[in-house]
Coordinates of C-alpha atoms and ligand atoms in Angstrom, one line a residue:
M1 CA 64.8 76.7 -60.2
A2 CA 67.3 73.9 -59.7
L3 CA 70.6 75.7 -59.1
D4 CA 72.4 74.9 -55.9
Q5 CA 72.7 78.2 -54.2
T6 CA 74.2 76.8 -51.0
R7 CA 77.9 76.6 -51.9
P8 CA 79.9 79.0 -49.8
S9 CA 81.4 81.8 -51.9
Y10 CA 84.6 83.8 -51.4
Y11 CA 82.3 86.7 -50.5
Q12 CA 80.6 84.8 -47.7
A13 CA 84.0 83.7 -46.3
T14 CA 85.2 87.3 -46.2
C15 CA 82.0 89.1 -45.3
N16 CA 82.6 91.9 -42.7
D17 CA 79.0 92.3 -41.5
E18 CA 77.1 89.3 -40.0
T19 CA 74.2 91.5 -38.8
R20 CA 71.0 89.3 -38.7
H21 CA 67.5 90.7 -39.0
P22 CA 64.4 89.1 -37.5
A23 CA 61.7 87.2 -39.5
L24 CA 58.4 89.0 -40.0
T25 CA 55.6 87.9 -37.6
G26 CA 52.1 89.3 -37.3
E27 CA 50.5 92.1 -39.2
I28 CA 52.3 95.5 -39.6
K29 CA 51.7 98.6 -41.6
A30 CA 54.2 100.7 -43.5
D31 CA 54.3 103.4 -46.2
V32 CA 56.3 101.2 -48.5
V33 CA 56.9 97.5 -48.6
V34 CA 60.0 96.4 -50.6
I35 CA 60.3 92.7 -51.7
G36 CA 64.0 91.7 -51.9
A37 CA 67.1 92.8 -50.1
G38 CA 69.5 93.1 -53.0
Y39 CA 70.8 96.4 -54.4
T40 CA 67.5 97.4 -56.1
G41 CA 65.4 96.9 -53.0
L42 CA 68.0 98.3 -50.6
S43 CA 68.7 101.3 -52.8
A44 CA 65.0 102.2 -52.9
A45 CA 64.6 101.5 -49.2
L46 CA 67.5 103.8 -48.4
E47 CA 66.3 106.7 -50.5
L48 CA 62.7 106.4 -49.2
A49 CA 63.7 106.0 -45.5
E50 CA 66.0 109.0 -45.8
A51 CA 63.1 111.0 -47.2
G52 CA 61.2 110.1 -44.0
M53 CA 59.0 107.3 -45.2
D54 CA 58.2 104.2 -43.2
V55 CA 59.8 101.4 -45.1
V56 CA 59.7 97.6 -44.6
V57 CA 62.0 95.3 -46.6
L58 CA 61.1 91.6 -46.8
E59 CA 63.9 89.2 -47.8
A60 CA 63.2 85.5 -48.5
E61 CA 66.7 84.5 -47.2
T62 CA 69.4 86.9 -46.0
V63 CA 70.5 90.4 -47.1
G64 CA 72.5 89.9 -50.3
Y65 CA 71.5 86.3 -50.8
G66 CA 70.7 86.9 -54.5
A67 CA 72.9 88.2 -57.3
S68 CA 73.9 91.2 -55.2
G69 CA 75.9 89.1 -52.8
R70 CA 77.4 86.7 -55.5
N71 CA 78.4 88.8 -58.5
G72 CA 81.7 89.6 -60.1
G73 CA 81.9 92.9 -58.3
H74 CA 82.5 94.8 -61.6
V75 CA 81.1 98.4 -61.3
C76 CA 80.2 99.5 -64.8
P77 CA 78.5 102.6 -66.0
D78 CA 76.1 103.0 -68.9
F79 CA 73.7 100.4 -70.3
N80 CA 74.2 97.2 -72.2
K81 CA 73.0 99.0 -75.3
S82 CA 74.7 101.7 -77.4
M83 CA 73.4 105.3 -77.3
S84 CA 72.3 105.0 -81.0
Y85 CA 70.1 102.1 -80.0
L86 CA 68.5 104.1 -77.2
E87 CA 68.1 107.2 -79.4
K88 CA 66.2 105.0 -82.0
H89 CA 64.0 103.5 -79.3
I90 CA 63.1 106.3 -77.0
G91 CA 64.0 109.4 -79.0
R92 CA 66.8 112.0 -78.6
D93 CA 65.4 113.9 -75.6
M94 CA 64.9 110.8 -73.5
A95 CA 68.2 109.3 -74.7
Q96 CA 69.9 112.4 -73.3
I97 CA 68.4 111.7 -69.9
A98 CA 69.4 108.0 -70.3
W99 CA 72.9 109.1 -71.0
D100 CA 73.0 111.2 -67.9
L101 CA 71.6 108.3 -65.9
G102 CA 74.2 106.0 -67.3
Q103 CA 76.9 108.4 -66.0
E104 CA 75.3 108.6 -62.6
T105 CA 75.4 104.8 -62.0
T106 CA 79.0 104.4 -61.0
R107 CA 79.2 107.8 -59.4
L108 CA 76.3 106.8 -57.1
V109 CA 78.1 103.7 -56.0
G110 CA 81.3 105.7 -55.2
E111 CA 79.2 108.4 -53.3
R112 CA 77.4 105.8 -51.3
V113 CA 80.6 103.9 -50.4
E114 CA 82.1 107.2 -49.2
K115 CA 79.0 108.6 -47.5
Y116 CA 78.1 105.5 -45.5
E117 CA 81.7 104.5 -45.0
I118 CA 81.2 101.0 -46.6
D119 CA 84.3 98.9 -46.3
C120 CA 84.1 97.0 -49.6
D121 CA 87.5 97.3 -51.3
L122 CA 86.3 99.7 -54.0
T123 CA 89.0 100.1 -56.7
W124 CA 88.6 102.2 -59.8
G125 CA 89.8 101.2 -63.2
Y126 CA 88.5 98.9 -65.9
L127 CA 89.7 97.2 -69.1
H128 CA 87.4 96.1 -71.8
A129 CA 89.5 93.6 -73.7
A130 CA 89.3 92.6 -77.4
D131 CA 90.2 88.9 -77.9
K132 CA 89.0 89.1 -81.6
K133 CA 90.4 91.6 -84.1
S134 CA 86.9 92.7 -85.0
H135 CA 86.4 93.7 -81.3
V136 CA 89.1 96.4 -81.6
E137 CA 86.8 98.3 -84.0
D138 CA 83.9 97.8 -81.6
L139 CA 86.1 99.3 -78.8
K140 CA 86.9 102.3 -80.9
A141 CA 83.3 102.8 -81.8
H142 CA 82.3 102.6 -78.1
R143 CA 85.0 105.1 -77.2
D144 CA 84.0 107.5 -80.0
E145 CA 80.3 107.3 -79.2
A146 CA 80.9 108.1 -75.6
A147 CA 83.1 111.0 -76.6
A148 CA 80.3 112.3 -78.9
W149 CA 77.9 112.3 -75.9
G150 CA 80.4 114.1 -73.7
Y151 CA 82.8 111.5 -72.0
D152 CA 86.2 111.3 -73.5
G153 CA 88.1 109.7 -70.6
Q154 CA 88.6 106.2 -72.2
T155 CA 91.9 105.2 -73.7
L156 CA 92.8 102.5 -76.1
I157 CA 95.7 100.4 -75.0
E158 CA 97.7 98.2 -77.4
G159 CA 101.0 96.5 -78.1
A160 CA 103.7 96.6 -75.4
D161 CA 101.7 98.8 -73.1
L162 CA 98.9 96.2 -73.0
R163 CA 101.4 93.4 -72.5
A164 CA 102.9 95.3 -69.5
R165 CA 99.5 95.8 -67.9
L166 CA 97.9 92.4 -68.5
G167 CA 99.9 89.2 -68.2
T168 CA 98.3 87.4 -71.2
E169 CA 98.8 87.2 -75.0
R170 CA 95.1 86.8 -75.5
Y171 CA 94.1 90.3 -76.4
H172 CA 94.5 92.6 -79.4
A173 CA 93.7 95.8 -77.5
A174 CA 91.8 97.0 -74.4
L175 CA 89.8 100.1 -73.6
H176 CA 90.7 101.6 -70.2
D177 CA 87.8 103.3 -68.4
P178 CA 88.5 105.1 -65.1
R179 CA 84.8 105.6 -64.4
A180 CA 84.4 101.8 -63.8
G181 CA 86.0 99.5 -61.3
H182 CA 85.3 96.8 -58.8
L183 CA 84.3 96.0 -55.2
H184 CA 83.4 93.3 -52.7
P185 CA 79.7 92.9 -53.7
L186 CA 78.4 91.3 -50.5
N187 CA 80.1 93.8 -48.2
F188 CA 78.8 96.6 -50.3
C189 CA 75.2 95.1 -50.1
R190 CA 75.4 94.7 -46.3
G191 CA 76.7 98.3 -46.1
L192 CA 73.6 99.5 -48.0
A193 CA 71.4 97.5 -45.6
R194 CA 73.2 99.2 -42.6
A195 CA 72.6 102.6 -44.2
A196 CA 68.9 101.8 -44.8
T197 CA 68.3 100.6 -41.3
A198 CA 70.2 103.6 -39.9
A199 CA 67.8 105.8 -41.8
G200 CA 64.9 103.9 -40.2
A201 CA 64.0 101.1 -42.6
R202 CA 63.0 97.8 -41.1
I203 CA 64.5 94.7 -42.7
F204 CA 63.0 91.2 -42.2
E205 CA 65.0 88.2 -43.3
N206 CA 63.8 84.6 -43.8
S207 CA 60.6 86.2 -44.8
R208 CA 59.6 84.9 -48.2
V209 CA 56.6 86.7 -49.6
V210 CA 54.1 84.0 -50.7
T211 CA 51.1 86.2 -51.6
L212 CA 51.3 89.6 -53.2
E213 CA 48.4 92.0 -53.6
T214 CA 49.7 94.8 -55.8
G215 CA 46.7 97.0 -55.6
E216 CA 46.3 97.0 -59.4
A217 CA 42.5 97.2 -59.3
G218 CA 42.6 99.9 -56.6
G219 CA 42.6 97.5 -53.7
T220 CA 45.1 97.1 -50.9
V221 CA 48.8 96.7 -51.3
R222 CA 49.8 93.8 -49.2
A223 CA 52.7 91.3 -48.9
T224 CA 52.1 88.1 -47.0
T225 CA 54.8 85.7 -45.7
A226 CA 54.2 82.4 -43.9
D227 CA 54.0 84.2 -40.5
G228 CA 53.1 87.8 -41.2
T229 CA 51.6 90.5 -43.4
V230 CA 52.7 94.0 -44.4
A231 CA 49.9 96.4 -45.5
A232 CA 51.3 99.5 -47.3
D233 CA 50.6 102.4 -49.5
F234 CA 53.2 101.4 -52.1
M235 CA 55.1 98.2 -53.1
V236 CA 58.5 97.8 -54.7
L237 CA 59.2 94.5 -56.4
A238 CA 62.9 93.9 -56.3
G239 CA 63.2 90.1 -56.4
N240 CA 64.7 90.2 -59.9
A241 CA 65.8 86.7 -61.2
Y242 CA 64.9 85.2 -57.7
L243 CA 61.3 86.4 -57.8
Q244 CA 60.5 83.4 -60.1
E245 CA 56.9 83.1 -61.3
T246 CA 55.3 85.2 -58.5
Q247 CA 54.3 87.9 -61.1
P248 CA 53.6 86.5 -64.6
F249 CA 53.9 90.0 -66.2
L250 CA 57.5 90.3 -64.9
F251 CA 58.4 86.6 -65.3
R252 CA 57.6 86.5 -69.0
R253 CA 60.0 89.3 -69.7
L254 CA 62.9 87.9 -67.6
M255 CA 65.1 84.8 -68.1
P256 CA 67.2 83.6 -65.1
V257 CA 70.6 82.6 -66.4
G258 CA 73.2 80.8 -64.2
S259 CA 76.7 82.5 -64.1
Y260 CA 79.7 81.1 -62.2
I261 CA 82.9 82.4 -60.6
V262 CA 86.0 80.8 -59.2
A263 CA 88.4 82.2 -56.7
T264 CA 92.0 81.0 -56.6
E265 CA 94.2 80.7 -53.6
P266 CA 96.0 84.0 -52.7
L267 CA 98.6 84.5 -55.5
G268 CA 101.1 86.8 -53.8
D269 CA 102.1 90.3 -54.8
N270 CA 104.4 89.4 -57.6
M271 CA 102.0 87.1 -59.5
A272 CA 99.1 89.5 -58.9
R273 CA 101.2 92.3 -60.5
E274 CA 102.2 90.1 -63.4
L275 CA 98.5 89.3 -64.2
I276 CA 96.9 92.7 -63.8
R277 CA 99.5 95.3 -63.0
D278 CA 97.2 98.1 -62.1
R279 CA 94.4 96.0 -60.5
E280 CA 91.7 96.9 -62.9
A281 CA 88.6 94.7 -63.4
V282 CA 88.7 93.1 -66.9
A283 CA 86.0 91.8 -69.2
N284 CA 86.2 90.5 -72.8
M285 CA 83.6 91.4 -75.4
R286 CA 82.1 88.1 -76.3
H287 CA 78.4 87.3 -76.1
I288 CA 79.1 85.0 -73.2
V289 CA 81.4 87.3 -71.3
D290 CA 84.5 86.4 -69.3
Y291 CA 84.9 88.8 -66.3
Y292 CA 87.7 88.8 -63.8
R293 CA 89.7 90.9 -61.3
L294 CA 92.0 90.5 -58.3
S295 CA 90.5 90.4 -54.8
A296 CA 92.0 92.6 -52.0
D297 CA 94.0 89.5 -50.9
N298 CA 95.3 88.8 -54.3
R299 CA 93.2 86.0 -55.5
M300 CA 92.1 85.8 -59.1
L301 CA 88.3 86.0 -59.1
Y302 CA 87.3 84.7 -62.6
G303 CA 83.8 84.5 -63.9
G304 CA 82.6 83.1 -67.1
R305 CA 80.4 80.4 -68.8
A306 CA 76.7 80.4 -68.3
T307 CA 73.8 77.9 -68.1
Y308 CA 70.4 78.5 -69.6
S309 CA 68.8 75.2 -68.7
G310 CA 68.3 75.9 -65.0
L311 CA 70.6 73.1 -64.2
D312 CA 73.8 73.7 -62.2
P313 CA 77.0 72.2 -63.6
K314 CA 78.1 69.4 -61.1
D315 CA 81.8 70.6 -61.0
L316 CA 81.7 74.4 -61.0
A317 CA 85.4 74.8 -60.7
G318 CA 86.0 72.4 -63.6
F319 CA 83.4 74.4 -65.6
V320 CA 85.1 77.8 -65.2
R321 CA 88.8 77.0 -64.7
P322 CA 89.6 76.2 -68.3
R323 CA 88.4 79.7 -69.3
M324 CA 90.8 81.2 -66.8
L325 CA 93.7 79.0 -67.9
D326 CA 93.1 80.0 -71.5
V327 CA 93.8 83.6 -70.6
F328 CA 96.3 83.0 -67.8
P329 CA 98.1 79.6 -68.3
Q330 CA 100.5 80.7 -65.5
L331 CA 97.7 79.8 -63.0
S332 CA 97.7 76.1 -63.9
E333 CA 99.3 75.2 -60.5
S334 CA 97.1 77.6 -58.5
K335 CA 94.5 75.9 -56.3
I336 CA 90.8 76.9 -56.6
D337 CA 89.6 77.7 -53.1
Y338 CA 86.0 78.7 -53.9
A339 CA 83.5 78.2 -56.7
W340 CA 79.9 79.5 -56.7
G341 CA 77.2 80.7 -58.9
G342 CA 74.1 82.8 -59.0
Y343 CA 71.2 84.0 -61.3
I344 CA 71.5 86.8 -63.7
G345 CA 68.1 88.2 -64.8
I346 CA 68.3 88.9 -68.6
T347 CA 65.7 90.6 -70.8
M348 CA 65.2 90.1 -74.5
D349 CA 66.9 93.4 -75.4
R350 CA 69.3 93.4 -72.4
M351 CA 67.9 96.7 -71.1
P352 CA 66.6 96.8 -67.6
H353 CA 62.8 96.3 -67.2
V354 CA 61.5 99.2 -65.1
G355 CA 57.9 100.0 -64.6
R356 CA 54.7 100.0 -62.5
L357 CA 51.8 97.6 -62.1
G358 CA 48.7 99.7 -61.5
Q359 CA 49.3 102.9 -59.6
R360 CA 51.2 101.7 -56.5
C361 CA 53.4 98.8 -57.3
Y362 CA 56.8 99.6 -58.8
F363 CA 59.4 97.2 -60.1
S364 CA 62.9 97.0 -61.6
Q365 CA 64.6 93.9 -62.9
G366 CA 66.6 92.4 -65.8
Y367 CA 69.9 94.3 -65.7
S368 CA 71.3 91.5 -67.9
G369 CA 74.6 91.0 -66.1
H370 CA 75.3 94.7 -65.9
G371 CA 73.4 95.4 -62.7
L372 CA 75.7 96.3 -59.9
A373 CA 75.8 100.0 -60.5
L374 CA 72.6 100.1 -62.6
S375 CA 70.4 98.5 -59.9
N376 CA 71.6 101.1 -57.4
L377 CA 70.4 103.8 -59.7
C378 CA 67.1 102.1 -60.7
G379 CA 66.3 101.6 -57.0
K380 CA 66.8 105.3 -56.6
L381 CA 64.5 106.0 -59.6
L382 CA 61.7 103.9 -58.1
A383 CA 62.0 105.9 -54.8
E384 CA 61.9 109.1 -56.8
A385 CA 58.7 107.9 -58.6
I386 CA 57.0 106.9 -55.3
R387 CA 57.8 110.4 -54.0
G388 CA 56.1 111.9 -57.0
Q389 CA 59.2 112.7 -59.2
Q390 CA 58.4 110.7 -62.3
E391 CA 60.7 112.2 -65.0
R392 CA 63.7 109.9 -64.7
F393 CA 61.7 106.9 -63.9
D394 CA 59.5 107.5 -67.0
V395 CA 62.6 107.4 -69.3
M396 CA 63.5 103.9 -68.1
A397 CA 59.8 102.8 -68.2
A398 CA 59.6 104.0 -71.8
V399 CA 61.8 101.1 -73.0
K400 CA 59.3 98.4 -74.1
H401 CA 60.2 94.8 -73.4
P402 CA 59.1 91.9 -75.5
I403 CA 58.3 88.7 -73.8
F404 CA 60.5 85.6 -74.2
P405 CA 59.0 83.4 -76.9
G406 CA 58.2 79.8 -76.3
G407 CA 56.1 79.9 -73.1
R408 CA 57.1 77.0 -70.9
F409 CA 59.5 75.8 -73.7
R410 CA 61.5 79.1 -73.6
T411 CA 64.5 77.6 -71.7
P412 CA 65.3 75.0 -74.4
L413 CA 64.7 77.7 -77.1
L414 CA 67.1 80.1 -75.3
S415 CA 69.7 77.3 -74.9
L416 CA 69.6 76.9 -78.7
G417 CA 69.9 80.6 -79.2
M418 CA 72.9 80.8 -76.9
L419 CA 74.5 77.9 -78.8
W420 CA 74.5 80.1 -81.8
Y421 CA 76.2 82.9 -79.8
R422 CA 78.8 80.4 -78.5
L423 CA 79.6 79.4 -82.0
Q424 CA 80.0 83.0 -83.0
D425 CA 82.3 83.5 -79.9
A426 CA 84.4 80.5 -81.0
L427 CA 85.0 81.9 -84.5
A428 CA 88.2 84.0 -84.7
Ligands
LIG501 C1 77.4 85.3 -60.8 C2 77.0 86.7 -61.1 C3 77.9 87.6 -61.5 C4 77.6 88.9 -61.8 N1 78.5 89.9 -62.1 C5 78.2 91.2 -62.2 C6 79.2 92.1 -62.3 O1 80.4 91.9 -62.2 N2 78.8 93.4 -62.5 C7 77.5 93.8 -62.6 O2 77.2 95.0 -62.9 N3 76.5 92.9 -62.5 C8 76.8 91.6 -62.2 N4 75.8 90.7 -62.0 C9 74.4 91.1 -62.0 C10 74.1 91.9 -60.6 O3 74.6 91.1 -59.6 C11 72.6 92.1 -60.5 O4 72.2 92.8 -61.7 C12 72.2 92.8 -59.3 O5 72.8 92.3 -58.2 C13 70.7 92.7 -59.2 O6 70.3 93.2 -57.9 P1 68.8 93.0 -57.5 O7 68.7 93.6 -56.1 O8 67.9 93.5 -58.5 O9 68.5 91.4 -57.4 P2 69.1 90.4 -56.4 O10 70.4 90.8 -55.8 O11 69.1 89.0 -57.0 O12 68.1 90.4 -55.1 C14 66.8 89.9 -55.2 C15 66.5 89.5 -53.8 O13 65.0 89.2 -53.7 C16 64.8 88.1 -52.8 N5 63.5 87.6 -53.2 C17 63.1 87.0 -54.3 N6 61.9 86.6 -54.2 C18 61.4 86.9 -53.0 C19 60.2 86.8 -52.3 N7 59.1 86.1 -52.8 N8 60.1 87.3 -51.0 C20 61.1 87.9 -50.4 N9 62.3 88.1 -51.1 C21 62.5 87.6 -52.3 C22 66.0 87.2 -53.1 O14 66.2 86.3 -52.1 C23 67.1 88.2 -53.4 O15 67.9 88.4 -52.2 C24 76.2 89.3 -61.7 C25 75.2 88.4 -61.4 C26 75.6 87.1 -61.0 C27 74.6 86.1 -60.6

């Protein structure tokens, strides 16, 4: 992958935990070896270590190096798909469990922040904004479907109320959801790592796994880095879009997509209040979503645009800033202090890809841009399954995932597909 992952982000500049972990050397044993120290891997490690298992986490770079330390920080419940889609694909009974899982996602984030005292600026409140008239009907349908399944806390905001809450003329309506919110993603990730190590997990950084033995044919489960090996009873693959081609079965069902964020200079209390009065996170409803929020120090963190080619735009700030100014022209004089990007792992149907290779290697990936809360939950489900409680894991594993067509030509094909979505987004 060609994206430059070295640009300093606002999150790195404001990270409150610089704990470093050693690199793996020599041969060690564990009950479970986890590959990847993002939310999925750390969530699984935390649950397993708290249950008394001996867990080793191997991270190629540093904790939160991947999407978990770079994302928009939007904490969203549910899945990318409607409940009617899920009911059709996995049946009513499993869809009911999936609904409950969807509700648990953001609750779990809130509980962990509280329980482990993670200082990560968690703020509740979310606005799904309709910048096309047709999206207002979609918002109502979303609200009504959630109400039919048992959650009626979402409120449609329109007219003067909307103008007072968001300093833009861009939207026809917004759906307020108090279950969702935002946080500092890297500080949250480092907090999970602290909780996992406090429970006994061992984390190794700068320890890229170069050879995997997943035990599919009944053999050993083993992860090997340049300088060491972990032999274990179980493996968790949590490398997501950063795992690259290590596992063909997973790789064929996942497409890494570049997503980008800019952070303005601090805007001051008055401007911050004018832009997002109640400090919710906001996202529009286009295929290529714009997502934004205020940071704790009153910067606008604006994410949008995407690349499907594997090539990083040369001028990240210039790539994203026009989207921000389209919504908030009043920021035209505000300096961009940080611009960065990361990989989102998307699946064909935008549902997470959860499953098992053989009997002892579990994986979860492909949250399709909706993974902050969901990856926390999926990591927990992998831990449950390893401990012999399969029911909730089985629901997620029941979703079948087609492979991306095109083999090695799939990137140009996806780029063409996304051009079609961009055209749709551009139509009023
Ligand atoms: C720019 C951006 C914005 C986003 N915004 C949001 C948002 O606002 N809300 C939301 O819900 N979701 C968002 N997402 C998605 C969300 O961040 C991810 O779904 C989530 O972080 C996935 O966590 P993960 O642990 O599965 O993967 P990652 O966080 O990517 O972690 C994978 C880790 O595995 C490591 N790894 C890979 N291969 C190996 C190997 N061979 N050996 C050892 N380690 C390895 C990597 O270095 C990496 O640290 C965004 C993503 C991006 C990139």
